[in-house]
XYZ file of C-alpha atoms in Angstrom:
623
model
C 67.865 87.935 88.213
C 69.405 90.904 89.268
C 72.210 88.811 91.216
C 73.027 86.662 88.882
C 73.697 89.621 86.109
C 75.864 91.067 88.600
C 77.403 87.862 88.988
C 77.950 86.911 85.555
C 79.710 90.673 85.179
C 82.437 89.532 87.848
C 80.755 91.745 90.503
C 80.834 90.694 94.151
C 77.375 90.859 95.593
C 74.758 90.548 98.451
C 71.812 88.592 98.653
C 69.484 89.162 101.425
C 66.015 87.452 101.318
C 63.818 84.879 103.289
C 63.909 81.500 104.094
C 61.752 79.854 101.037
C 62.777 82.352 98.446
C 64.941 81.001 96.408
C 67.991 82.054 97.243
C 70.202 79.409 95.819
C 68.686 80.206 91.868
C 71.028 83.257 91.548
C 74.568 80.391 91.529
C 72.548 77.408 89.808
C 70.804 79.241 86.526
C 74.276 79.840 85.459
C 75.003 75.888 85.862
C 72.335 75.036 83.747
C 73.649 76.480 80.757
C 74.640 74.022 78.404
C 77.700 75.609 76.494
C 78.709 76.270 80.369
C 81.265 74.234 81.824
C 81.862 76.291 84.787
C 81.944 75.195 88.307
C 80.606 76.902 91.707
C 82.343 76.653 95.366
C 79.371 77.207 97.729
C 80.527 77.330 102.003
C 77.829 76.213 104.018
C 78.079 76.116 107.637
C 77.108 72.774 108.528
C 77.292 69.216 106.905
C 73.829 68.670 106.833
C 73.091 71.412 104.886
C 75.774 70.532 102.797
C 74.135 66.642 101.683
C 70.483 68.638 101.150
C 72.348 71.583 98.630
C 73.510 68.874 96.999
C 70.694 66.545 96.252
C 69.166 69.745 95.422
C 71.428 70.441 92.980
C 71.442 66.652 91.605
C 67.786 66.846 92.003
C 67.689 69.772 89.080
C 70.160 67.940 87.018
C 73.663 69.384 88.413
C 76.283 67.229 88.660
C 77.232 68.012 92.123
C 78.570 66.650 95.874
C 79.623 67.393 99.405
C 83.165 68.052 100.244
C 83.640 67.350 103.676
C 85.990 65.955 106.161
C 83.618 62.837 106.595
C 83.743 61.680 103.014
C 87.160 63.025 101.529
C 89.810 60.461 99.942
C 91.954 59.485 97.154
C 88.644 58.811 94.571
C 86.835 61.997 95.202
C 90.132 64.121 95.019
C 90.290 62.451 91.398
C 87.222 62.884 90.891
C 87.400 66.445 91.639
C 90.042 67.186 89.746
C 88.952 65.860 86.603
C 86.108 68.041 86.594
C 83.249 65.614 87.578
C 81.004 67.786 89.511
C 80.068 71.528 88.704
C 78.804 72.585 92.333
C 81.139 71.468 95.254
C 79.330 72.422 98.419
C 81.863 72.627 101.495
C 83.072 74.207 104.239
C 85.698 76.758 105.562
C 87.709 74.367 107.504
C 87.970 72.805 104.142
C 88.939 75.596 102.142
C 91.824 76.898 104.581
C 92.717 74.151 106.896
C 92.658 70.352 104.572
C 95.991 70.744 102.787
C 94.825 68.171 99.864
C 91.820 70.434 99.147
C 93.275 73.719 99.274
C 95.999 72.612 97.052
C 93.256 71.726 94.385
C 91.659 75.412 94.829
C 94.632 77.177 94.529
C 95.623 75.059 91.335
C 95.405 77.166 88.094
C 92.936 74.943 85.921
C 90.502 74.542 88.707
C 90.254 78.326 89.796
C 89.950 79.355 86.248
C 87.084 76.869 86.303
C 85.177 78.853 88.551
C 82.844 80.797 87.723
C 81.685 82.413 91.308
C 82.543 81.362 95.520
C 79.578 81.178 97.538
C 79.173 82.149 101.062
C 76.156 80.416 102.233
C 74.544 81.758 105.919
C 76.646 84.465 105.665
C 75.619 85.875 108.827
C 77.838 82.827 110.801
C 80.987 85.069 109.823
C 79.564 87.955 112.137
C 77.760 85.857 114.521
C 80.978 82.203 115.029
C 83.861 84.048 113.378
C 85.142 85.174 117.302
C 84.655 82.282 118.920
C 82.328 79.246 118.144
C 84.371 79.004 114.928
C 87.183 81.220 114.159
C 87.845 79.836 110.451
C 85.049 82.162 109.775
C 86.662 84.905 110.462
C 89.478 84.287 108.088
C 86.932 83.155 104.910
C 88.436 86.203 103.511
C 91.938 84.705 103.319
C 89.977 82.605 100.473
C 90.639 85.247 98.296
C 94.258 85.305 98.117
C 94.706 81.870 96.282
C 92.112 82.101 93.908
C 92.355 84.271 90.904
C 90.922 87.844 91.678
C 88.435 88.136 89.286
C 86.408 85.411 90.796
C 82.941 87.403 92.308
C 81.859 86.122 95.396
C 78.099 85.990 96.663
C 77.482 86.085 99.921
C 73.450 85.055 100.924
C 71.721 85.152 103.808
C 68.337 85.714 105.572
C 69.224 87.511 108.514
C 72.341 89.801 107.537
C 71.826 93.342 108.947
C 72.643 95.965 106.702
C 75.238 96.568 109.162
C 77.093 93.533 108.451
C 77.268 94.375 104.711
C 78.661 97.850 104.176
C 79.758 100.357 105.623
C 79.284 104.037 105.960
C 81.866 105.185 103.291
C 79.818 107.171 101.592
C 80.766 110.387 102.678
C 84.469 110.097 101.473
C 83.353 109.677 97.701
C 82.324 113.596 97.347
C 85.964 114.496 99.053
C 87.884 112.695 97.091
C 87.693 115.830 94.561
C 87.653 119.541 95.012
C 84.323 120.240 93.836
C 82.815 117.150 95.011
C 81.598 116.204 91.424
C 82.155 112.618 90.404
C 85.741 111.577 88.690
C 86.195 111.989 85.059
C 89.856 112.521 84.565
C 93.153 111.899 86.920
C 93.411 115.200 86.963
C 89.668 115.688 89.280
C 91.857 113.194 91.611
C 92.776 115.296 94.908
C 95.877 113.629 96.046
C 95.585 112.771 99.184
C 95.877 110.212 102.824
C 92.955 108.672 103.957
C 93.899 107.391 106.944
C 91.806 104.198 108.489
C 92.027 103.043 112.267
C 92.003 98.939 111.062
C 93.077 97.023 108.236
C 89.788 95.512 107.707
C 87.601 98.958 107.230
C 90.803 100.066 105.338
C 90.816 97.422 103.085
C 87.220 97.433 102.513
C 87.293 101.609 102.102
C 90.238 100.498 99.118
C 87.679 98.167 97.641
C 84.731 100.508 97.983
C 86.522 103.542 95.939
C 87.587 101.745 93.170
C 84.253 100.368 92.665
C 83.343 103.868 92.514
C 85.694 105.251 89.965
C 86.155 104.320 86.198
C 88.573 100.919 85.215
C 91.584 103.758 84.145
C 91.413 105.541 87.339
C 91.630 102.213 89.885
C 95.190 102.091 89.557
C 95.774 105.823 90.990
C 94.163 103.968 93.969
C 96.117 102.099 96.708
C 96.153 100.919 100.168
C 99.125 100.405 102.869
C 98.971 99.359 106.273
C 101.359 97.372 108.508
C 101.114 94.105 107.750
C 102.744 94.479 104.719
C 106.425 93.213 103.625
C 108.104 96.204 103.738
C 109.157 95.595 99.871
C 105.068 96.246 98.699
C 105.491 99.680 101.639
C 108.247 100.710 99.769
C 106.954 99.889 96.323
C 103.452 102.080 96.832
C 105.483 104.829 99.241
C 107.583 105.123 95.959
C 104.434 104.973 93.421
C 102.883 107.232 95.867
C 105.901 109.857 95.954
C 106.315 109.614 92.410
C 102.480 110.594 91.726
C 101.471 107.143 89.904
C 99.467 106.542 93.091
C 97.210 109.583 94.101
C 94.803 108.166 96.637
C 96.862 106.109 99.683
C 94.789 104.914 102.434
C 96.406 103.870 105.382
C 96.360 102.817 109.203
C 99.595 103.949 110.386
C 101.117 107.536 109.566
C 103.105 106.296 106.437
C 105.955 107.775 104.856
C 107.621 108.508 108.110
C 110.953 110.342 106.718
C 109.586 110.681 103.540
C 108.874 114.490 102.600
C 106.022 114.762 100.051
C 105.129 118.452 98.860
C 102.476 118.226 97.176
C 99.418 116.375 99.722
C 96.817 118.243 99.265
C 94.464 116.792 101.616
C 94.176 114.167 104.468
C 91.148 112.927 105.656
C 90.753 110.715 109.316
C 88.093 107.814 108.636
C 86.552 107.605 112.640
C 88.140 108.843 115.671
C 92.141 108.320 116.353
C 93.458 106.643 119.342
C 94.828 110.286 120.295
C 94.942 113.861 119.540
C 98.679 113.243 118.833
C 98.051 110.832 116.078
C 95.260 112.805 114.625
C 97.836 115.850 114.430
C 100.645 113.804 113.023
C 98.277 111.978 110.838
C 96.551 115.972 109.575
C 100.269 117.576 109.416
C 100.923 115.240 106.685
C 98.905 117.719 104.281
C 100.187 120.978 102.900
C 104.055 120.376 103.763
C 104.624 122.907 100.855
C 103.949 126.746 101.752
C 102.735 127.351 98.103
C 99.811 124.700 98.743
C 96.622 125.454 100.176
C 96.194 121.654 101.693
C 93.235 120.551 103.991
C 92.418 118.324 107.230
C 89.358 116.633 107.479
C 88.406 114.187 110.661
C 85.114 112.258 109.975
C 83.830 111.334 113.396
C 81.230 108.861 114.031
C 77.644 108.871 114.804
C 78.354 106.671 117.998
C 80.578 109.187 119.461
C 77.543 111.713 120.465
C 75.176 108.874 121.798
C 74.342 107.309 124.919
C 73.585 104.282 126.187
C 72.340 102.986 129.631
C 75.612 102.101 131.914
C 75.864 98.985 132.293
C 76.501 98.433 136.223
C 76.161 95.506 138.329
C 74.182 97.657 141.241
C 70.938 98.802 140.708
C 70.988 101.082 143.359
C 74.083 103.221 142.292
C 73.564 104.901 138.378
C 70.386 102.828 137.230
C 69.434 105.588 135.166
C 73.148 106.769 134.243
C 74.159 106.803 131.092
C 77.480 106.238 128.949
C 78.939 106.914 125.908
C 78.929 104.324 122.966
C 82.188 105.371 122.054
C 85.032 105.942 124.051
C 87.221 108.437 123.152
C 90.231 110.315 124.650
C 89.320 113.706 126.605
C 91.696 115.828 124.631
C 90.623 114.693 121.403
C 86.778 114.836 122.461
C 87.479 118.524 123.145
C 89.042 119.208 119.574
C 85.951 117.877 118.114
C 83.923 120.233 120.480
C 85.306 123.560 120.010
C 84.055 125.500 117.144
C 84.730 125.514 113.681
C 86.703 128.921 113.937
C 88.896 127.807 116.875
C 89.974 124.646 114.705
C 94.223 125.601 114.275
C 96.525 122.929 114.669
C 98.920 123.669 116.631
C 102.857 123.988 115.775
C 104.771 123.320 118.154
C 102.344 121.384 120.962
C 99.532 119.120 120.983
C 97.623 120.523 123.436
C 94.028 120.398 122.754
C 92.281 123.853 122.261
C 90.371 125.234 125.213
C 86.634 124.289 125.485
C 83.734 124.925 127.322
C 83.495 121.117 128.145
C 80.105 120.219 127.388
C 79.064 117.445 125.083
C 77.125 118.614 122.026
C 74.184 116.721 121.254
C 74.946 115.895 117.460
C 75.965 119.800 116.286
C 78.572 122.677 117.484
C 76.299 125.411 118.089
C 77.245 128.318 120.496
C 73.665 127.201 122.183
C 75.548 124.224 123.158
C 78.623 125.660 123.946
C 76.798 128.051 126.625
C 74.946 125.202 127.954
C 77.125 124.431 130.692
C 75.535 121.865 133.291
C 78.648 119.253 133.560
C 82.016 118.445 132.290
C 81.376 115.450 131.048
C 83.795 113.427 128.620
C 83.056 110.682 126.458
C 87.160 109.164 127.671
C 84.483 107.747 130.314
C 81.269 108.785 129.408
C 79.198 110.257 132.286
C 81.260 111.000 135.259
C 81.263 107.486 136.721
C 83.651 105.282 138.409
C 84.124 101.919 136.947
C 85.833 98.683 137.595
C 88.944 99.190 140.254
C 88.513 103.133 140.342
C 85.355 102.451 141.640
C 86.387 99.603 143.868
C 89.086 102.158 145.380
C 87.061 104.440 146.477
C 84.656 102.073 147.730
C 87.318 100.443 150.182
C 88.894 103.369 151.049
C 85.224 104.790 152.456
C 84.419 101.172 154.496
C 88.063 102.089 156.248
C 86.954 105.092 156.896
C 83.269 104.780 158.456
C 85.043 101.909 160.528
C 88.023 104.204 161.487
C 85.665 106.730 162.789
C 83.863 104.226 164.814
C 86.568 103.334 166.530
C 87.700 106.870 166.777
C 85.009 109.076 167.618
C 81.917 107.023 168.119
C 83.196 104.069 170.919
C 81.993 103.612 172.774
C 78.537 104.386 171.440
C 75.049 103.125 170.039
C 76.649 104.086 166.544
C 77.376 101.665 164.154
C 79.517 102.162 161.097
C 76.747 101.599 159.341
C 75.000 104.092 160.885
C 78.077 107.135 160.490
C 78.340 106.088 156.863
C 75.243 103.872 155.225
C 76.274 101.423 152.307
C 73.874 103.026 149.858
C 75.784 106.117 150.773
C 78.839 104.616 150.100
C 77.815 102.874 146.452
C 76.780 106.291 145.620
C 80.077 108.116 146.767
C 82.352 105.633 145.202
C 80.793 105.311 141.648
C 79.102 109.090 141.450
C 82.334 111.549 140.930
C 79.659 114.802 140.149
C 78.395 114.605 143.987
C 80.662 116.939 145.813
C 78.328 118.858 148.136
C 75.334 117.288 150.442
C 72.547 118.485 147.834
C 74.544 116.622 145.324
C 74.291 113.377 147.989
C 70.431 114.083 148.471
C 69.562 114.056 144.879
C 71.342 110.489 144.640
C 70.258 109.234 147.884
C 66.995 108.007 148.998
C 68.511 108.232 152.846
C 71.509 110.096 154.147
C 73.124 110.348 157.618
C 73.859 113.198 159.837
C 76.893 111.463 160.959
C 77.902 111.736 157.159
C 76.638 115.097 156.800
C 78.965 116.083 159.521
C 82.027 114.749 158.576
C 81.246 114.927 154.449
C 83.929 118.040 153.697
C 86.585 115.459 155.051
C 85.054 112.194 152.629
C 85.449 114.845 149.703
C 88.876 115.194 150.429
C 89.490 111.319 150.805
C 87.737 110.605 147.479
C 89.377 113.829 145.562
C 93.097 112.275 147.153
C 92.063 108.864 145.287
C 90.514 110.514 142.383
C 94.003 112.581 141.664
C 96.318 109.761 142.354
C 94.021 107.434 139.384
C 94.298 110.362 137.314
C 98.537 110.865 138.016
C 98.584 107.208 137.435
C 96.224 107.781 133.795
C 98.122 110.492 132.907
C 101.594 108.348 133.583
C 100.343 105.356 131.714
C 99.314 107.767 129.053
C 102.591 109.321 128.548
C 104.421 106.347 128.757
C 102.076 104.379 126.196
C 102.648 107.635 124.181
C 106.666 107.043 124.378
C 106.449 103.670 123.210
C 104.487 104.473 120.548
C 106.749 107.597 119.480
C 109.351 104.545 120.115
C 107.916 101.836 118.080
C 107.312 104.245 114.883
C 111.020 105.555 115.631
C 111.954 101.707 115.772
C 109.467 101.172 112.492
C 111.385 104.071 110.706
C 114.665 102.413 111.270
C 113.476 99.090 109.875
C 111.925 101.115 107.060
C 115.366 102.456 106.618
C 117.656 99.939 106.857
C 114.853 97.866 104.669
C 115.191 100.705 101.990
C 119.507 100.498 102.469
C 119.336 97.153 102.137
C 117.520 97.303 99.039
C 120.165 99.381 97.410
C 122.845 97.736 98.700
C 121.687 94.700 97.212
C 120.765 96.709 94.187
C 124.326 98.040 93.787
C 125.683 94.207 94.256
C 123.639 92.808 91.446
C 124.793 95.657 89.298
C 128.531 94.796 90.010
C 127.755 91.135 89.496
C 126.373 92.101 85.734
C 128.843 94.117 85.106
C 131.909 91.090 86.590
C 129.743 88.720 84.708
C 129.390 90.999 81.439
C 133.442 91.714 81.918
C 134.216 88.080 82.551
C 132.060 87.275 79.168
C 133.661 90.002 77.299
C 137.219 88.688 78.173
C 136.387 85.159 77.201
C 135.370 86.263 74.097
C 138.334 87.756 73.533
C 140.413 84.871 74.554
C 138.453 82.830 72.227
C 139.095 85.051 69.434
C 143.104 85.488 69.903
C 143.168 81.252 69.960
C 141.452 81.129 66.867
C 143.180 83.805 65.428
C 146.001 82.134 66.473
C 145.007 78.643 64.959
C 144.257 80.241 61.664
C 147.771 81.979 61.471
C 149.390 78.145 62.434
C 147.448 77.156 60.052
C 148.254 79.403 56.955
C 151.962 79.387 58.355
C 151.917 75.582 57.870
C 149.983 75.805 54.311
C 153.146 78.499 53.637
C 155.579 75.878 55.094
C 154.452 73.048 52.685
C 154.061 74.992 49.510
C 157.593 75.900 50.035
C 158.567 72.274 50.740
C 156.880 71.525 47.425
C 158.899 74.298 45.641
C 162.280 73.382 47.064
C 161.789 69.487 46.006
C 160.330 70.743 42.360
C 163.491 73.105 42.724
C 166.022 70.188 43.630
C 164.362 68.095 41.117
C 164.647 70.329 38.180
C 168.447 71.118 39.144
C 169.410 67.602 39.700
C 172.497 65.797 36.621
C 170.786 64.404 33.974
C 172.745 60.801 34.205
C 170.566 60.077 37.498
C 167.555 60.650 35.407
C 168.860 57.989 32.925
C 169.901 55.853 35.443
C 166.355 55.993 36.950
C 164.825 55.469 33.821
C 166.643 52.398 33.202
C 167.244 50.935 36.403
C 165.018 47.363 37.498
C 165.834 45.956 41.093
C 164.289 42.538 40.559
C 164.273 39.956 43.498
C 166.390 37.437 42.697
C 167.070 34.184 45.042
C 169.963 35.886 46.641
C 168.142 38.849 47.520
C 164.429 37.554 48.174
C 164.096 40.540 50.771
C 164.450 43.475 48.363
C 160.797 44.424 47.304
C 161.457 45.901 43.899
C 158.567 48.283 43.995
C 159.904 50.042 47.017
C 163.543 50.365 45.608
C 162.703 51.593 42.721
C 160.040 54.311 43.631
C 163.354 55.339 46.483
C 165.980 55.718 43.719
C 163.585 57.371 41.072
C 162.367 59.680 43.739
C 166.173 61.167 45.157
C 167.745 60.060 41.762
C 165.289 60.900 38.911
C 168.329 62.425 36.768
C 169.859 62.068 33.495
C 173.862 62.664 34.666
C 175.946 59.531 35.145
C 174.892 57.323 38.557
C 177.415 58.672 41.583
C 179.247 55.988 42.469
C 179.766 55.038 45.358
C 175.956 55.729 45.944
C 175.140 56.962 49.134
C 174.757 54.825 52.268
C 170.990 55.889 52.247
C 170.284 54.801 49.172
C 172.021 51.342 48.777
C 170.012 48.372 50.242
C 171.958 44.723 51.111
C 172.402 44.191 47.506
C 171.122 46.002 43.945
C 170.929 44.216 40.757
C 170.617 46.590 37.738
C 171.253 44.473 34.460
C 174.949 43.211 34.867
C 175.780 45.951 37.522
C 176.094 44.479 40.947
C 176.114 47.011 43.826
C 177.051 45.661 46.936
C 175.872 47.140 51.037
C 179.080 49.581 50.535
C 177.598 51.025 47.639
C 180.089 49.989 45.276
């Protein structure tokens, strides 16, 4: 019950519990709601487990069915997205590699449909995800085309607290001054939390704003380099600004960048280096008027042991090594005491130490306890893999060198000058350096070896110097290209950042062409019809003062043409049976409407083939 009220509050949850308890009620109670039309995704592992889930679910009245690769086609895909089944039990292969189906998950109606994902077995993303089957290790891809208030339930019978969570509890009390819970943005130290994967980092993102209240999650971001460099520079910017005020990263961000006012970084787990952990810490307190703090959180696993695990059991059966490897320099930072804890300025050389290993604490009792200089960069002074094998060849030349040299011809055999338990011991133990170191190792000895063991301490020390020139080389140059690749990263970041403006500064001169170019053809469209409307009114101008000149010319004109209009007939007659009378007469009345006596000879214009007015005969001459 208590899983599926999580559930139906959007939470993403963990259900851990026997075979035979029920652990398929907490995503099938909801289903049988009937003013529910909401749909569940369940991942199983195998197919056969798929067909039971789902006469199970059929079984309790669920509409429901198996999505697999075996019975997949056109009518199911229909069937599926119409809505047909509420529980569609499947697989990851489905979900990220069948193009069809992951279409129909990442469509909008179906993933508002559902109303939780579950991961069924969830142990098989621990136990196949490396290598048995590899989709499982990408499930959480799932998450980025479905909407992001989906909860998922993950259920198993076997999952190790391990596997579930991790340890981030002790960031939650740093994450404010006084260690009190957050209230207010202003409790909100601002600050780098700096994570050596994406995974944990993503996870530690998740695991904070769980934490804090719903106004406070969006002061709360994550960055790390797989990225696009637009979202770096969007939360780098966010985070310079102050919108953003806890960052956690994997890579020292903000390269460049000079932010005042970090007032604390914190180190999730041991760095790769001391140099990264002191580029990572210097990012705090770059203001002098800031009292800013570094904090390194180192695991548990760093101060335990385990048995070595060596393929001899005559050389180091009870030797033990460290669970975590760590660099020496670094290892001795974390060993020196609280007081001696100053980064340095202008090197990275690690403080000096007095080399021991605590046992969980930094107490001077463990300081002063001074029996060996061991370092967890290889646990327990032991040779491994071809250190080991060097100094195990180099010896056989030897013993068989000396035989040849000193002891032939002689009952001596090089086995007998140098024994191969004595060898195993020499070439994988680097504390024995006198003969009581040999003897406590060594069941047997030689007196052969005995003799000559000065000059075998000088062979293996030659060797041992050498691998450590050749460490220290590969150190320093995987160093450079490090120091090189965030050097290259910085210029990418860069040129990213110019780019952005540039581009920036060329859509604000396209607005402002475009804008221009609009304005302009307003204006041209504006001056045309200003221009039509003065044609127009100049032509309106032009015929009223037509009108007045013809009323003028018409009020001046004799009198005798207006009687001569008034009286005068053109009448078709069968000499002239092409004169149309109408059209005469409207001509004469309309340039001769006049009372004064008729001009004659009338004009040319005016004086058709022949005009018959009563007995007056005008002929094409006008006469």
């Amino acid at each position: 019950m208590d899983v599926m009220e999580a559930i139906s509050l959007g939470l993403d949850c963990v259900c851990i519990a026997g075979t035979g308890a029920s652990k398929t009620m907490p995503f099938m109670m909801p289903l049988l709601l009937e003013d529910n039309e909401a749909r569940v995704l369940v991942i199983s592992p195998l197919k056969i487990l798929q067909e039971e889930q789902a006469r199970h679910f059929v079984a309790m009245g669920i509409s429901a069915t198996a999505v697999n690769g075996d019975n997949w086609n056109k009518a199911l895909h229909q069937k599926l997205e119409d809505g047909q089944y509420r529980a569609l039990i499947t697989s990851t292969e489905m979900c990220l590699k069948h193009e069809a189906f992951r279409s129909l998950l990442a469509a909008s109606a179906f993933s508002k449909s559902l109303a939780m994902v579950v991961v069924d077995e969830a142990h098989c993303i621990s136990q196949w995800g490396r290598e048995f089957r590899k989709d499982y290790a990408e499930l959480a891809k799932l998450q980025f085309f479905i909407l992001t208030t989906i909860p998922f339930l993950a259920t198993s019978t076997t999952l190790p607290p391990r596997h579930s969570r991790r340890d981030f509890d002790a960031v939650l009390p740093l994450l404010t001054q006084d260690g009190k819970w957050l209230t207010t943005l202003l409790d909100i130290i601002k600050m780098y939390l700096f994570v050596n994967k994406v995974g944990p980092a993503l996870e530690l993102c998740q695991f904070i704003k769980a934490y804090v209240l719903q106004d406070l999650k969006q002061h709360i971001d994550s960055m790390f380099a797989l990225q696009m460099v637009s979202a770096k520079w969007r939360v780098m910017k966010e985070f310079t600004e102050g919108t953003v005020k806890v960052l956690i990263a994997t890579e020292a961000s903000g390269m460049g960048v000079d932010i005042p006012n970090i007032e604390q970084v914190i180190q999730l787990g041991v760095p790769s280096s001391l140099s990264v952990w002191v580029q990572r810490a210097g990012r705090a307190g770059s203001s002098p008027q800031l009292q800013a703090r570094a904090i390194l959180l180192v695991e548990k696993s760093t101060f335990k042991q385990q048995k070595a695990n060596l393929k001899s059991k005559e050389v180091g059966e009870d030797s033990l090594e460290w669970v975590k490897k760590v660099e020496s320099a670094i290892w001795e930072w974390i060993e020196c005491p609280k007081q001696q804890h100053q980064l340095p300025n202008t090197s990275v050389d690690p403080p000096d130490s007095p080399g021991n290993i605590p046992q969980g604490s930094n107490t001077d009792d463990n300081n002063n306890n001074n029996n060996n200089n061991n370092t967890p960069d290889n646990g327990p002074k032991l040779r491994r893999g071809e250190h080991c094998e060097s100094v195990h060849l180099a010896l056989m030349k030897w013993h068989f060198k000396m035989k040849k040299s000193h002891y032939s011809p002689s009952s001596y055999t090089a086995a007998a000058i140098l024994p191969d338990p004595v060898i195993a011991i020499l070439s994988s133990h680097s504390t024995v350096k006198t003969i009581i170191d040999l003897k406590q190792h060594a069941s047997y000895s030689s007196i052969v070896a005995e003799a000559h063991f000065q000059e075998l301490v000088v062979l293996i020390e030659s060797i041992d110097q050498a691998r450590e020139a050749e460490k220290a080389a590969k150190a320093l140059e995987l160093e450079e290209k490090q120091a090189e690749k965030l050097c290259l990263d910085e210029e990418r970041c860069l040129e990213s950042i110019q780019r952005w403006e540039e581009k920036k500064l060329r859509t604000k001169e396209a607005r402002e062409l475009k804008a221009k170019l609009e304005k302009e053809e307003k204006a041209r469209v504006r001056a045309e019809a200003k221009k039509q409307r003065e044609a127009e009114a100049q032509a309106r101008k032009d015929k009223a003062k037509a009108k007045r000149l013809l009323a003028h010319a018409v009020k001046n004109t004799p009198v005798g043409l207006h009687a001569f209009a008034t009286i005068i007939e053109v009448n078709a007659s069968p000499a002239t049976p092409h004169i149309s009378s109408q059209a005469a007469k409207r001509q004469v009345q309309c340039c001769y409407n006049s009372d004064t006596p008729l001009p004659l000879p009338l004009p040319k214009t005016l004086a058709p083939s022949c005009w018959g007015v009563g007995n007056l005969i005008c002929n094409s001459e006008g006469e």
